Amino acid sequence: MVLSICSGTYVCSAKVAAPQENFRRLLRTVAMLSDLGPEMTAERDFAQTAQVMLSALMQSSGATEGVLFVLVEKPAMLTSVAAQGFALIPEPSVIPLLPRHVHALATTRGAVLLEASSYDTFLSANGNVAPELFRCLMSLKVSGKLVGAVALGRREADSPYDEEGLQYLELLGHYVALAVQNHALTQTLAQRVGDNLRLMASLHGFYDNALEAFAAAIDVKHVNIHGHSIRVGKYAAAIGDAMGMGPNEVTALRSAGYLHDIGKVAVDKRLFGKPTTLDAEEFREMADHTTVGHQIVVGVQFPWACVPEVVRWHHERADGSGYPDGLQNEEVPIEARIVGLADTFDAMTSPRPYRERISLGTTLNDILRNTPQKFDPTAVQALLVQLRRDAVGSNRAPFLESSAGHLAPTDIDHLAANLQHKISNGRLYLT
Ligand SMILES: [Fe+2]
């Protein structure tokens, strides 16, 4: 029917061929559009997705050369994420943008054909790629905000871009813009998470140093307790490590150990140097360091939630004989049980005004005698693990200060066997 109204066969063929070609291109564009959805949401490298998107954009417009750019802000520039067809093009291609370029790209509608007079409206020549390579440019926008651009070079047989091709390009462009923005948001989020993690790590380092200084200040009251809080922090962290705790929990234990006696800043200095045991009134004042300390730290936003609990409950014991609240067994948080054990261990292996330091063997026998009634068996087992590592020299940094004493590996194995026997109530299990 169409042929019958044409005056010449040649002209008619051309007129028919163009709409058919356009129709095929429209069908291809719609097909590509439906393929792009899963492609853009697939969990794959963005560089691969960018190549697929650029292929679709080029096919829809008949381009044989093309570059897909994303906008990088501060300073504003277009950076290529995919390029096809150009004989020589830098990777990535970068085009710095002045504010007027950003404004022109953000306000232009659809795809524009570039001419010698219009390059400078949209692109600067200050990058590593010549804008003259491009004949068609389409900015990618989401809700009016510029997120990138597609720049196309030559078409098949060097033919000019037609109206339909530009419309198909625009149709696909909306979806590609969404994918580009999605990628930019993911990148920003990943960068912010990375920044926060680095900040947290530096904060933790800062906390560690600050708390170590604080721990030294707590123990300044008397020569006999110098270094006590720092050692308790280190012992507690090493016990937690040997129990298989993660780095954050180990750091929390070290910090809680450093601060466990913070309430002692309010205790009369005279009591620390008393050469005899404390009377009931003096003991009560000393015991109050748990509740006073808790009042001090409970309002502080520590990165570790366990600090106030450890400060209050490190003198609680499994059988309810501890203070200040007489908690029992699991009522005492594991962090407080670990710091409580580290505290006792250091107190016994250090001299006091009223006694010499107690030997390592006697200390451990005493702790074992009171396990599990007072001390957590798993924590005691971890303490023995660290001491054995010291004994065989497998600890990178020694767990124990040399002044605290030394035991042979066989002695520690003997203690570990005793502990195991106590935990299993003397029952034997066939394995
Ligand atoms: Fe204490």
Coordinates of C-alpha atoms and ligand atoms in Angstrom, one line a residue:
M1 CA 0.0 0.0 0.0
V2 CA 2.7 2.4 0.9
L3 CA 4.6 1.6 -2.4
S4 CA 1.5 2.5 -4.5
I5 CA 1.5 6.1 -3.5
C6 CA 5.2 6.7 -4.2
S7 CA 6.2 8.3 -7.4
G8 CA 9.6 6.6 -7.6
T9 CA 10.8 3.2 -6.5
Y10 CA 14.2 4.4 -5.2
V11 CA 12.6 7.1 -3.0
C12 CA 9.9 4.8 -1.8
S13 CA 12.4 2.1 -0.7
A14 CA 14.3 4.7 1.2
K15 CA 11.2 6.1 2.9
V16 CA 10.0 2.7 3.9
A17 CA 13.5 1.5 5.0
A18 CA 13.9 4.4 7.5
P19 CA 10.7 3.7 9.5
Q20 CA 11.4 0.0 9.4
E21 CA 14.9 0.5 10.7
N22 CA 13.6 2.9 13.4
F23 CA 10.9 0.4 14.3
R24 CA 13.6 -2.4 14.7
R25 CA 15.7 0.0 16.8
L26 CA 12.7 0.8 19.0
L27 CA 12.0 -2.9 19.5
R28 CA 15.7 -3.4 20.3
T29 CA 15.6 -0.5 22.7
V30 CA 12.5 -1.9 24.5
A31 CA 14.2 -5.3 24.7
M32 CA 17.4 -3.7 26.0
L33 CA 15.3 -1.8 28.6
S34 CA 13.8 -5.0 29.9
D35 CA 17.3 -6.6 30.0
L36 CA 18.8 -3.7 31.8
G37 CA 16.6 -4.1 34.9
P38 CA 18.0 -7.4 36.1
E39 CA 21.5 -6.3 34.8
M40 CA 21.4 -3.2 37.0
T41 CA 20.2 -5.0 40.1
A42 CA 22.6 -8.0 39.6
E43 CA 25.3 -8.3 42.2
R44 CA 28.3 -7.7 40.0
D45 CA 31.1 -5.3 39.5
F46 CA 29.8 -1.9 38.5
A47 CA 32.4 -1.7 35.7
Q48 CA 30.7 -4.7 34.0
T49 CA 27.3 -3.2 34.4
A50 CA 28.5 0.1 33.0
Q51 CA 29.8 -1.7 29.9
V52 CA 26.4 -3.4 29.4
M53 CA 24.6 -0.1 29.9
L54 CA 26.9 1.7 27.5
S55 CA 26.3 -1.0 24.8
A56 CA 22.6 -0.6 25.2
L57 CA 22.9 3.2 24.8
M58 CA 25.1 2.9 21.8
Q59 CA 22.8 0.3 20.1
S60 CA 19.7 2.4 20.7
S61 CA 21.3 5.4 18.9
G62 CA 23.3 3.5 16.3
A63 CA 26.6 4.9 17.8
T64 CA 29.8 2.9 17.2
E65 CA 31.8 5.0 19.7
G66 CA 30.8 5.9 23.2
V67 CA 31.8 6.7 26.8
L68 CA 29.8 6.5 30.0
F69 CA 30.8 9.1 32.5
V70 CA 29.9 9.4 36.2
L71 CA 30.0 12.8 37.9
V72 CA 32.6 13.2 40.7
E73 CA 32.0 16.2 42.9
K74 CA 34.5 18.4 44.7
P75 CA 36.1 19.2 42.3
A76 CA 33.4 18.6 39.7
M77 CA 34.5 16.3 36.9
L78 CA 33.3 13.6 34.6
T79 CA 35.2 10.3 35.0
S80 CA 34.6 7.5 32.6
V81 CA 33.4 4.1 33.9
A82 CA 33.0 2.5 30.4
A83 CA 34.3 3.2 26.9
Q84 CA 33.8 1.4 23.6
G85 CA 34.7 1.8 20.0
F86 CA 37.3 4.6 20.2
A87 CA 40.7 3.6 18.8
L88 CA 42.6 5.4 21.5
I89 CA 41.0 6.7 24.7
P90 CA 42.5 7.1 28.2
E91 CA 41.1 4.9 30.9
P92 CA 39.7 6.6 32.8
S93 CA 38.9 9.6 30.7
V94 CA 38.5 12.6 32.9
I95 CA 36.9 15.9 32.0
P96 CA 37.1 18.7 34.7
L97 CA 33.9 20.8 34.8
L98 CA 33.5 24.5 35.7
P99 CA 30.3 25.5 37.5
R100 CA 28.8 26.8 34.2
H101 CA 29.4 23.3 32.6
V102 CA 27.7 21.6 35.5
H103 CA 24.8 24.1 35.2
A104 CA 24.5 23.6 31.4
L105 CA 24.6 19.8 31.8
A106 CA 22.1 19.8 34.6
T107 CA 19.6 22.0 32.8
T108 CA 19.8 20.6 29.3
R109 CA 16.9 18.4 28.2
G110 CA 17.5 15.1 26.4
A111 CA 20.4 14.4 24.1
V112 CA 22.2 17.2 22.3
L113 CA 24.2 17.2 19.1
L114 CA 27.6 18.8 19.6
E115 CA 29.2 21.2 17.2
A116 CA 32.4 23.1 17.2
S117 CA 30.5 26.1 18.8
S118 CA 28.8 24.1 21.6
Y119 CA 31.6 21.9 23.1
D120 CA 32.6 24.7 25.5
T121 CA 29.0 25.1 26.7
F122 CA 29.1 21.6 28.3
L123 CA 32.6 20.3 28.5
S124 CA 36.0 21.8 29.2
A125 CA 39.1 20.9 27.2
N126 CA 41.2 20.6 30.4
G127 CA 40.9 16.9 30.8
N128 CA 42.8 14.0 29.2
V129 CA 40.3 13.5 26.4
A130 CA 39.4 16.0 23.6
P131 CA 35.7 17.0 23.6
E132 CA 35.9 17.1 19.8
L133 CA 35.8 13.2 19.8
F134 CA 32.1 13.5 20.8
R135 CA 29.2 14.2 18.5
C136 CA 26.3 13.6 20.8
L137 CA 26.0 14.2 24.6
M138 CA 23.3 13.3 27.0
S139 CA 23.5 14.3 30.7
L140 CA 22.3 11.7 33.2
K141 CA 20.1 13.1 35.9
V142 CA 18.0 11.9 38.8
S143 CA 15.4 14.3 40.2
G144 CA 17.1 17.1 38.3
K145 CA 20.5 16.4 39.9
L146 CA 23.4 15.7 37.5
V147 CA 24.9 12.2 38.1
G148 CA 26.8 11.6 34.9
A149 CA 26.8 11.8 31.1
V150 CA 26.9 9.7 28.0
A151 CA 29.1 11.0 25.2
L152 CA 28.8 9.3 21.8
G153 CA 31.3 9.6 18.9
R154 CA 30.7 8.4 15.3
R155 CA 27.7 6.4 14.1
E156 CA 27.5 3.5 11.7
A157 CA 28.9 4.6 8.3
D158 CA 29.5 8.0 9.8
S159 CA 25.9 8.9 9.4
P160 CA 24.3 11.7 11.4
Y161 CA 22.3 11.1 14.5
D162 CA 18.5 11.0 13.8
E163 CA 15.6 12.2 16.0
E164 CA 14.4 8.7 16.8
G165 CA 17.9 7.5 17.9
L166 CA 18.1 10.5 20.3
Q167 CA 14.7 9.7 21.7
Y168 CA 15.6 6.0 22.4
L169 CA 18.8 7.2 24.0
E170 CA 16.8 9.5 26.3
L171 CA 14.5 6.6 27.1
L172 CA 17.3 4.4 28.2
G173 CA 19.1 7.3 29.8
H174 CA 16.6 7.6 32.7
Y175 CA 17.4 4.0 33.8
V176 CA 21.1 4.3 33.3
A177 CA 21.0 7.5 35.4
L178 CA 19.3 5.6 38.3
A179 CA 22.0 2.9 38.1
V180 CA 24.8 5.5 38.1
Q181 CA 23.3 7.3 41.1
N182 CA 22.8 4.0 42.9
H183 CA 26.4 3.2 42.4
A184 CA 27.5 6.7 43.6
L185 CA 25.4 6.2 46.8
T186 CA 26.9 2.8 47.4
Q187 CA 30.4 4.3 47.0
T188 CA 29.6 7.1 49.3
L189 CA 28.1 4.8 51.9
A190 CA 31.1 2.4 51.6
Q191 CA 33.5 5.4 52.1
R192 CA 31.5 6.7 55.1
V193 CA 31.5 3.3 56.7
G194 CA 35.3 3.1 56.1
D195 CA 35.8 6.6 57.5
N196 CA 33.7 5.7 60.6
L197 CA 35.7 2.5 61.1
R198 CA 39.0 4.3 60.9
L199 CA 37.6 7.0 63.2
M200 CA 36.5 4.3 65.7
A201 CA 39.9 2.6 65.5
S202 CA 41.7 5.9 66.2
L203 CA 39.2 6.6 69.0
H204 CA 39.8 3.2 70.5
G205 CA 43.6 3.9 70.3
F206 CA 43.0 7.2 72.0
Y207 CA 40.8 5.6 74.6
D208 CA 43.4 2.9 75.3
N209 CA 46.1 5.5 75.9
A210 CA 43.9 7.8 77.9
L211 CA 42.6 5.0 80.1
E212 CA 46.1 3.6 80.7
A213 CA 47.1 7.0 82.0
F214 CA 43.9 7.1 84.0
A215 CA 44.6 3.6 85.5
A216 CA 48.1 4.8 86.6
A217 CA 46.4 7.8 88.3
I218 CA 44.0 5.6 90.2
D219 CA 46.9 3.6 91.6
V220 CA 48.9 6.7 92.6
K221 CA 47.4 6.5 96.2
H222 CA 50.0 4.1 97.5
V223 CA 53.3 2.5 96.3
N224 CA 51.9 -1.0 96.9
I225 CA 49.2 -0.6 94.3
H226 CA 51.2 1.1 91.7
G227 CA 50.6 -0.6 88.3
H228 CA 47.7 -2.7 89.7
S229 CA 45.0 -1.4 87.4
I230 CA 47.1 -1.6 84.3
R231 CA 48.1 -5.2 85.1
V232 CA 44.5 -6.1 85.8
G233 CA 43.5 -4.6 82.4
K234 CA 46.2 -6.6 80.7
Y235 CA 45.5 -9.9 82.5
A236 CA 41.7 -9.5 81.9
A237 CA 42.3 -8.9 78.2
A238 CA 44.7 -11.9 77.9
I239 CA 42.2 -14.2 79.8
G240 CA 39.4 -13.0 77.4
D241 CA 41.7 -13.7 74.4
A242 CA 42.5 -17.2 75.6
M243 CA 38.7 -17.7 76.1
G244 CA 38.3 -17.0 72.3
M245 CA 36.7 -13.6 72.6
G246 CA 36.8 -11.2 69.7
P247 CA 39.1 -8.1 69.5
N248 CA 36.3 -5.7 70.6
E249 CA 35.5 -7.8 73.6
V250 CA 39.2 -8.1 74.5
T251 CA 39.6 -4.3 74.2
A252 CA 36.5 -3.8 76.4
L253 CA 38.0 -6.1 79.0
R254 CA 41.3 -4.2 79.0
S255 CA 39.5 -0.9 79.4
A256 CA 37.2 -2.2 82.1
G257 CA 40.2 -3.6 83.9
Y258 CA 42.0 -0.3 83.7
L259 CA 39.0 1.4 85.3
H260 CA 37.7 -1.3 87.7
D261 CA 39.1 0.5 90.8
I262 CA 38.2 4.0 89.8
G263 CA 36.1 4.4 92.9
K264 CA 39.3 4.2 95.0
V265 CA 40.0 7.8 94.2
A266 CA 37.3 8.5 96.9
V267 CA 38.8 6.2 99.5
D268 CA 41.0 7.6 102.3
K269 CA 44.7 7.3 101.3
R270 CA 45.6 6.2 104.8
L271 CA 43.8 2.8 104.3
F272 CA 46.1 1.7 101.4
G273 CA 49.2 1.9 103.6
K274 CA 47.7 0.3 106.7
P275 CA 50.1 -2.4 107.9
T276 CA 47.3 -4.5 109.5
T277 CA 44.0 -5.8 108.2
L278 CA 41.2 -3.4 108.0
D279 CA 38.5 -3.2 110.7
A280 CA 34.8 -3.5 109.8
E281 CA 34.3 0.3 109.3
E282 CA 37.5 0.6 107.2
F283 CA 36.5 -2.5 105.2
R284 CA 33.1 -0.9 104.5
E285 CA 34.8 2.3 103.3
M286 CA 37.1 0.3 101.1
A287 CA 34.2 -1.8 99.7
D288 CA 32.3 1.3 98.8
H289 CA 34.8 1.9 96.0
T290 CA 32.6 -0.4 93.9
T291 CA 29.4 1.7 94.2
V292 CA 31.2 5.0 94.2
G293 CA 33.1 4.0 91.1
H294 CA 29.8 2.9 89.5
Q295 CA 28.3 6.3 90.2
I296 CA 31.4 7.9 88.5
V297 CA 31.3 5.8 85.3
V298 CA 27.6 5.1 84.8
G299 CA 26.9 8.5 83.1
V300 CA 29.9 8.2 80.8
Q301 CA 29.3 7.1 77.2
F302 CA 32.0 4.5 76.9
P303 CA 32.3 2.5 73.6
W304 CA 32.0 -0.6 75.8
A305 CA 28.8 -1.2 77.7
C306 CA 30.4 -3.5 80.3
V307 CA 32.6 -0.8 82.0
P308 CA 30.0 0.3 84.6
E309 CA 29.0 -3.4 85.4
V310 CA 32.7 -4.4 85.9
V311 CA 33.4 -1.4 88.1
R312 CA 30.4 -2.3 90.3
W313 CA 30.6 -6.1 90.3
H314 CA 34.2 -7.1 90.1
H315 CA 34.1 -8.1 93.8
E316 CA 31.0 -10.2 93.4
R317 CA 31.5 -14.0 93.7
A318 CA 29.6 -17.0 92.3
D319 CA 28.5 -18.2 95.7
G320 CA 27.0 -14.8 96.6
S321 CA 29.7 -14.0 99.2
G322 CA 30.9 -10.9 97.3
Y323 CA 29.8 -7.3 97.4
P324 CA 28.1 -4.8 96.9
D325 CA 25.0 -6.7 95.7
G326 CA 25.6 -10.3 96.7
L327 CA 25.0 -11.5 93.1
Q328 CA 25.4 -15.2 92.3
N329 CA 26.7 -17.3 89.4
E330 CA 25.4 -16.1 86.1
E331 CA 24.0 -12.9 87.7
V332 CA 27.6 -11.7 87.6
P333 CA 28.4 -10.7 84.0
I334 CA 31.3 -12.6 82.4
E335 CA 33.4 -9.5 82.0
A336 CA 33.0 -8.8 85.8
R337 CA 34.0 -12.4 86.6
I338 CA 37.1 -12.2 84.4
V339 CA 38.2 -8.8 85.8
G340 CA 37.4 -10.2 89.3
L341 CA 39.8 -13.1 88.7
A342 CA 42.5 -10.9 87.2
D343 CA 42.1 -8.5 90.2
T344 CA 42.5 -11.3 92.8
F345 CA 45.4 -12.9 90.8
D346 CA 47.3 -9.6 90.7
A347 CA 46.5 -8.7 94.4
M348 CA 47.8 -12.1 95.6
T349 CA 51.0 -12.0 93.5
S350 CA 51.8 -8.4 94.6
P351 CA 53.1 -7.3 98.0
R352 CA 50.8 -5.6 100.5
P353 CA 51.7 -3.4 103.5
Y354 CA 50.6 -6.3 105.8
R355 CA 52.2 -9.2 103.8
E356 CA 54.8 -10.3 101.3
R357 CA 53.7 -11.2 97.7
I358 CA 52.3 -14.7 97.6
S359 CA 54.0 -17.2 95.3
L360 CA 52.5 -18.1 91.9
G361 CA 52.0 -21.7 92.9
T362 CA 50.2 -20.8 96.2
T363 CA 48.1 -18.2 94.4
L364 CA 46.9 -20.6 91.8
N365 CA 46.3 -23.4 94.3
D366 CA 44.2 -20.9 96.3
I367 CA 42.3 -19.7 93.2
L368 CA 41.6 -23.4 92.2
R369 CA 40.4 -24.2 95.7
N370 CA 37.8 -21.5 95.3
T371 CA 36.7 -22.5 91.8
P372 CA 33.9 -22.7 90.9
Q373 CA 32.5 -21.5 94.3
K374 CA 34.0 -18.0 93.8
F375 CA 35.7 -17.9 90.4
D376 CA 34.6 -18.7 86.9
P377 CA 36.2 -22.1 85.9
T378 CA 36.4 -21.1 82.2
A379 CA 38.3 -17.9 83.1
V380 CA 40.6 -19.8 85.5
Q381 CA 41.3 -22.3 82.7
A382 CA 42.1 -19.4 80.3
L383 CA 44.5 -17.9 83.0
L384 CA 46.3 -21.3 83.1
V385 CA 46.5 -21.3 79.3
Q386 CA 48.2 -17.9 79.3
L387 CA 50.6 -19.0 82.1
R388 CA 51.5 -22.2 80.2
R389 CA 52.2 -20.1 77.0
D390 CA 54.6 -18.1 79.1
A391 CA 56.1 -21.3 80.5
V392 CA 56.8 -22.7 77.0
G393 CA 57.7 -19.2 75.6
S394 CA 54.9 -19.1 73.0
N395 CA 53.4 -15.8 74.0
R396 CA 54.6 -12.9 71.8
A397 CA 54.6 -10.6 74.8
P398 CA 54.9 -12.3 78.2
F399 CA 51.5 -12.5 80.0
L400 CA 53.1 -12.2 83.4
E401 CA 55.7 -9.8 84.8
S402 CA 58.8 -11.8 85.7
S403 CA 58.5 -10.5 89.4
A404 CA 55.2 -12.4 89.7
G405 CA 57.1 -15.8 89.6
H406 CA 57.4 -18.7 87.3
L407 CA 56.0 -22.2 87.0
A408 CA 57.1 -25.2 84.9
P409 CA 54.7 -26.4 82.2
T410 CA 54.2 -29.7 84.0
D411 CA 53.1 -27.8 87.2
I412 CA 50.6 -25.9 85.1
D413 CA 49.4 -29.1 83.5
H414 CA 48.9 -30.6 86.9
L415 CA 46.8 -27.5 88.0
A416 CA 44.8 -27.7 84.8
A417 CA 44.1 -31.4 85.4
N418 CA 43.0 -30.6 89.0
L419 CA 40.7 -27.9 87.7
Q420 CA 39.2 -30.2 85.1
H421 CA 38.6 -32.8 87.9
K422 CA 36.8 -30.2 90.0
I423 CA 34.6 -29.0 87.2
S424 CA 33.5 -32.5 86.3
N425 CA 32.9 -33.2 90.0
G426 CA 35.4 -36.1 89.9
R427 CA 33.3 -37.9 87.2
L428 CA 35.2 -39.8 84.5
Y429 CA 33.9 -39.6 81.0
L430 CA 34.7 -42.3 78.4
T431 CA 35.5 -40.7 75.1
Ligands
FE1 FE 38.4 -3.4 93.5

